[in-house]
Coordinates of C-alpha atoms in Angstrom, one line a residue:
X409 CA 11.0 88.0 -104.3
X410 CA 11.2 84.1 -105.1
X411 CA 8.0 83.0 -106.0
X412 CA 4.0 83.6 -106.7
X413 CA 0.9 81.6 -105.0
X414 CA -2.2 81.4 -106.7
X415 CA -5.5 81.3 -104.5
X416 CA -9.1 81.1 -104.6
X417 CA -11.6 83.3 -102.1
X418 CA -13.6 80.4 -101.5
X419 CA -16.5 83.1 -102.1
X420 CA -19.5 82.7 -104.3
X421 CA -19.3 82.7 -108.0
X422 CA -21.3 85.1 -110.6
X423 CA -20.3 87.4 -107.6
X424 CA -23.0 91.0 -108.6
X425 CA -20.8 93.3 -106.1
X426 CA -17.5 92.2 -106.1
X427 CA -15.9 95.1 -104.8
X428 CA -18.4 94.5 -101.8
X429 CA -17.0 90.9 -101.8
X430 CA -13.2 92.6 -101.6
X431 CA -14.3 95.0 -99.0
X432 CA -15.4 92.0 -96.8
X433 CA -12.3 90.3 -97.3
X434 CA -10.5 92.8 -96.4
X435 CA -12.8 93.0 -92.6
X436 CA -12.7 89.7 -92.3
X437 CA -8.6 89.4 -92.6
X438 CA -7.8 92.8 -91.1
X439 CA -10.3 92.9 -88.4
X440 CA -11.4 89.2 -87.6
X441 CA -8.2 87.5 -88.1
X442 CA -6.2 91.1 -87.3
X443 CA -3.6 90.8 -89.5
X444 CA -3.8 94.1 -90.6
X445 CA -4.9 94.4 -93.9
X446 CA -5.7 91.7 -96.7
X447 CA -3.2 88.9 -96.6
X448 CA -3.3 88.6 -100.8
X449 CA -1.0 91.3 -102.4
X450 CA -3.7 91.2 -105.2
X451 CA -7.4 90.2 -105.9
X452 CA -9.1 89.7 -109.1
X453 CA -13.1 89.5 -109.9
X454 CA -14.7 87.6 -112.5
X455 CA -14.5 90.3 -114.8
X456 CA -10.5 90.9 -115.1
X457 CA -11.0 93.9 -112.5
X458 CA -7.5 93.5 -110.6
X459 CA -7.6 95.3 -106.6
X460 CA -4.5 95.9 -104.8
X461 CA -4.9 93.4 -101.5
X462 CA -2.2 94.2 -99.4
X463 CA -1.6 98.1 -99.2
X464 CA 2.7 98.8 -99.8
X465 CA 2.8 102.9 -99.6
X466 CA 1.5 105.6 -101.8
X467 CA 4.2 104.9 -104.2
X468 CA 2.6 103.9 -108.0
X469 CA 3.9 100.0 -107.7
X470 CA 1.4 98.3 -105.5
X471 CA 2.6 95.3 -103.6
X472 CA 6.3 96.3 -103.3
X473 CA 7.9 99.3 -101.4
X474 CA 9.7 102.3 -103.1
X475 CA 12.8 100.1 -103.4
X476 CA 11.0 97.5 -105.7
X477 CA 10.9 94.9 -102.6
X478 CA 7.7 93.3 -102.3
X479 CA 5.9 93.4 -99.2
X480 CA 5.3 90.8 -96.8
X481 CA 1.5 89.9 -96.7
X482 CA -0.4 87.0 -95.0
X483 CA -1.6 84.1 -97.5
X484 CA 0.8 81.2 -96.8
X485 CA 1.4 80.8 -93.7
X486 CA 5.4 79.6 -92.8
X487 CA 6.2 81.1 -96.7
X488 CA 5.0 84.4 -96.8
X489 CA 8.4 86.9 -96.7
X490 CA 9.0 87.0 -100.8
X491 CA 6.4 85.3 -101.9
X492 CA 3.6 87.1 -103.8
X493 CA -0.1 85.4 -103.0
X494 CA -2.8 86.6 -106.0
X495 CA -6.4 85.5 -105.0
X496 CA -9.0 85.1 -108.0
X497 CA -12.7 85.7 -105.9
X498 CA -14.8 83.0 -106.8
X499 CA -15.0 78.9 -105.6
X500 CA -12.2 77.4 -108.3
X501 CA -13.0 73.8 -107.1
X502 CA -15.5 72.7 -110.2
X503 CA -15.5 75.5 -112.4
X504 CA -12.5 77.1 -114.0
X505 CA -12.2 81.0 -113.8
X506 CA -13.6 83.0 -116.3
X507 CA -11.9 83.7 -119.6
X508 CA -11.4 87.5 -118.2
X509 CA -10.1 86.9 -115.1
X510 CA -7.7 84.6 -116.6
X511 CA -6.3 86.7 -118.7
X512 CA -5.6 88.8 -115.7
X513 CA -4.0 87.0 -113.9
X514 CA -1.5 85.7 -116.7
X515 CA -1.4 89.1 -117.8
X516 CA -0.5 90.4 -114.1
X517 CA 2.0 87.5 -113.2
X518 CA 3.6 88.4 -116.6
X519 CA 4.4 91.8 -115.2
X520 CA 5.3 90.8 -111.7
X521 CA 8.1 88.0 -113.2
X522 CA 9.5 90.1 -115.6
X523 CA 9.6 92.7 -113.4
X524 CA 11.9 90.6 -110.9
X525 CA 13.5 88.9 -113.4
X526 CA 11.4 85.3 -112.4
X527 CA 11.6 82.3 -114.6
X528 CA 7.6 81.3 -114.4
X529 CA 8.5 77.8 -115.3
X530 CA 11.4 77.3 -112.9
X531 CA 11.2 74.7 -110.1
X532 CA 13.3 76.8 -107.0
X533 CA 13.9 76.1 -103.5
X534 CA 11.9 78.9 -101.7
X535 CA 14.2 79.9 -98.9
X536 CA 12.3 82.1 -95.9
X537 CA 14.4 85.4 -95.6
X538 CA 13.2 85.8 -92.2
X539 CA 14.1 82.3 -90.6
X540 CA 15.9 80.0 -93.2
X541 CA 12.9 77.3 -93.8
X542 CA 13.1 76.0 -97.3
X543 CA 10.4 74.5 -99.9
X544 CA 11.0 72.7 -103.1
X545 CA 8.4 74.6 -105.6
X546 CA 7.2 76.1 -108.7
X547 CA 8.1 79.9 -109.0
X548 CA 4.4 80.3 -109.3
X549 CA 2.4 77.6 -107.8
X550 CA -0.8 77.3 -106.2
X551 CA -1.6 77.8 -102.4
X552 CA -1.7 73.8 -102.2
X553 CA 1.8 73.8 -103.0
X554 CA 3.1 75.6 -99.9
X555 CA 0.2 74.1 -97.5
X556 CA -1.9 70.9 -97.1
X557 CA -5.7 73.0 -98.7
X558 CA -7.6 72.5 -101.7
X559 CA -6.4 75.8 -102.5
X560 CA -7.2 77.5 -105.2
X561 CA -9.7 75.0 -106.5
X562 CA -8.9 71.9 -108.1
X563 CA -9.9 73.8 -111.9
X564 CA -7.8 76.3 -111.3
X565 CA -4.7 74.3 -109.8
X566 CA -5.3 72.0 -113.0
X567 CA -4.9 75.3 -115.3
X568 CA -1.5 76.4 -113.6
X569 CA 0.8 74.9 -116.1
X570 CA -1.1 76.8 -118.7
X571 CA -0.8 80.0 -116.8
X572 CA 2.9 79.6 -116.4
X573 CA 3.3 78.9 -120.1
X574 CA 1.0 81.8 -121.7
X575 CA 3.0 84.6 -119.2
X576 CA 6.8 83.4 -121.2

């Protein structure tokens, strides 16, 4: 595992059911789009509440296989193999995410790096194991990053270095 992408649902804010809100992403990407399954390894609501996205086995780690190798989802597309995607539900364009949810997330990517040993700061060259292509980027960036989107919200992209710096 190289790196971690940060997204945004692009769903509505002050979300009541947001398990409901997971349950439809999960339709809409393994059903619509047929990609199997969620293409995030991980989702988290407004209230810090952290789902699993992208099932990896019965095993207690989600989002990497019995062996400690993570998963391949479906979030950036060209950069996916080793590189964990983590979607915070809500529209991140104006508003930033909730206090809770950010502590989530910092608390989650805290785990995941030291877990695989990632420098959160580092600038890497992202190299595809499955066909070579490379990218010049954050070990954990934003969806933007990887892709030309407003992915994950202008707010939340402009909180990344904080996010980076809080998980050390």
């Amino acid at each position: 595992m190289q790196a971690i992408t940060v997204h945004h649902t692009d769903t509505p804010n002050d979300d009541p059911d947001p398990a409901a809100t997971v349950r439809g992403i999960y339709e809409y990407h393994a059903v619509t789009l047929d990609w199997g399954d969620i293409g995030y390894h991980f989702l988290i609501d407004e209230a810090g509440t952290v789902y699993e996205g992208r099932y990896s086995g019965d095993d207690l780690l989600p989002a990497f296989d019995p062996d400690g190798q993570l998963g391949t989802a479906f979030h950036t597309a060209g950069y996916n193999s080793g590189n964990l995607g983590i979607a915070l539900l809500g529209t991140l364009t104006d508003r930033p995410p909730t206090a809770a949810a950010k502590k989530a997330l910092i608390r989650l990517i805290k785990v995941i790096a030291r877990f695989k040993g990632l420098d959160q700061q580092a600038r890497i060259t992202y190299v595809n194991p499955v066909n070579g292509v490379t990218k010049d980027v954050t070990t954990v960036g934003g969806h933007r990053d990887w892709l030309v989107t407003q992915c994950p919200g202008q707010t939340m992209y402009d909180l990344l270095d904080e996010v980076r710096e809080a998980g050390r």
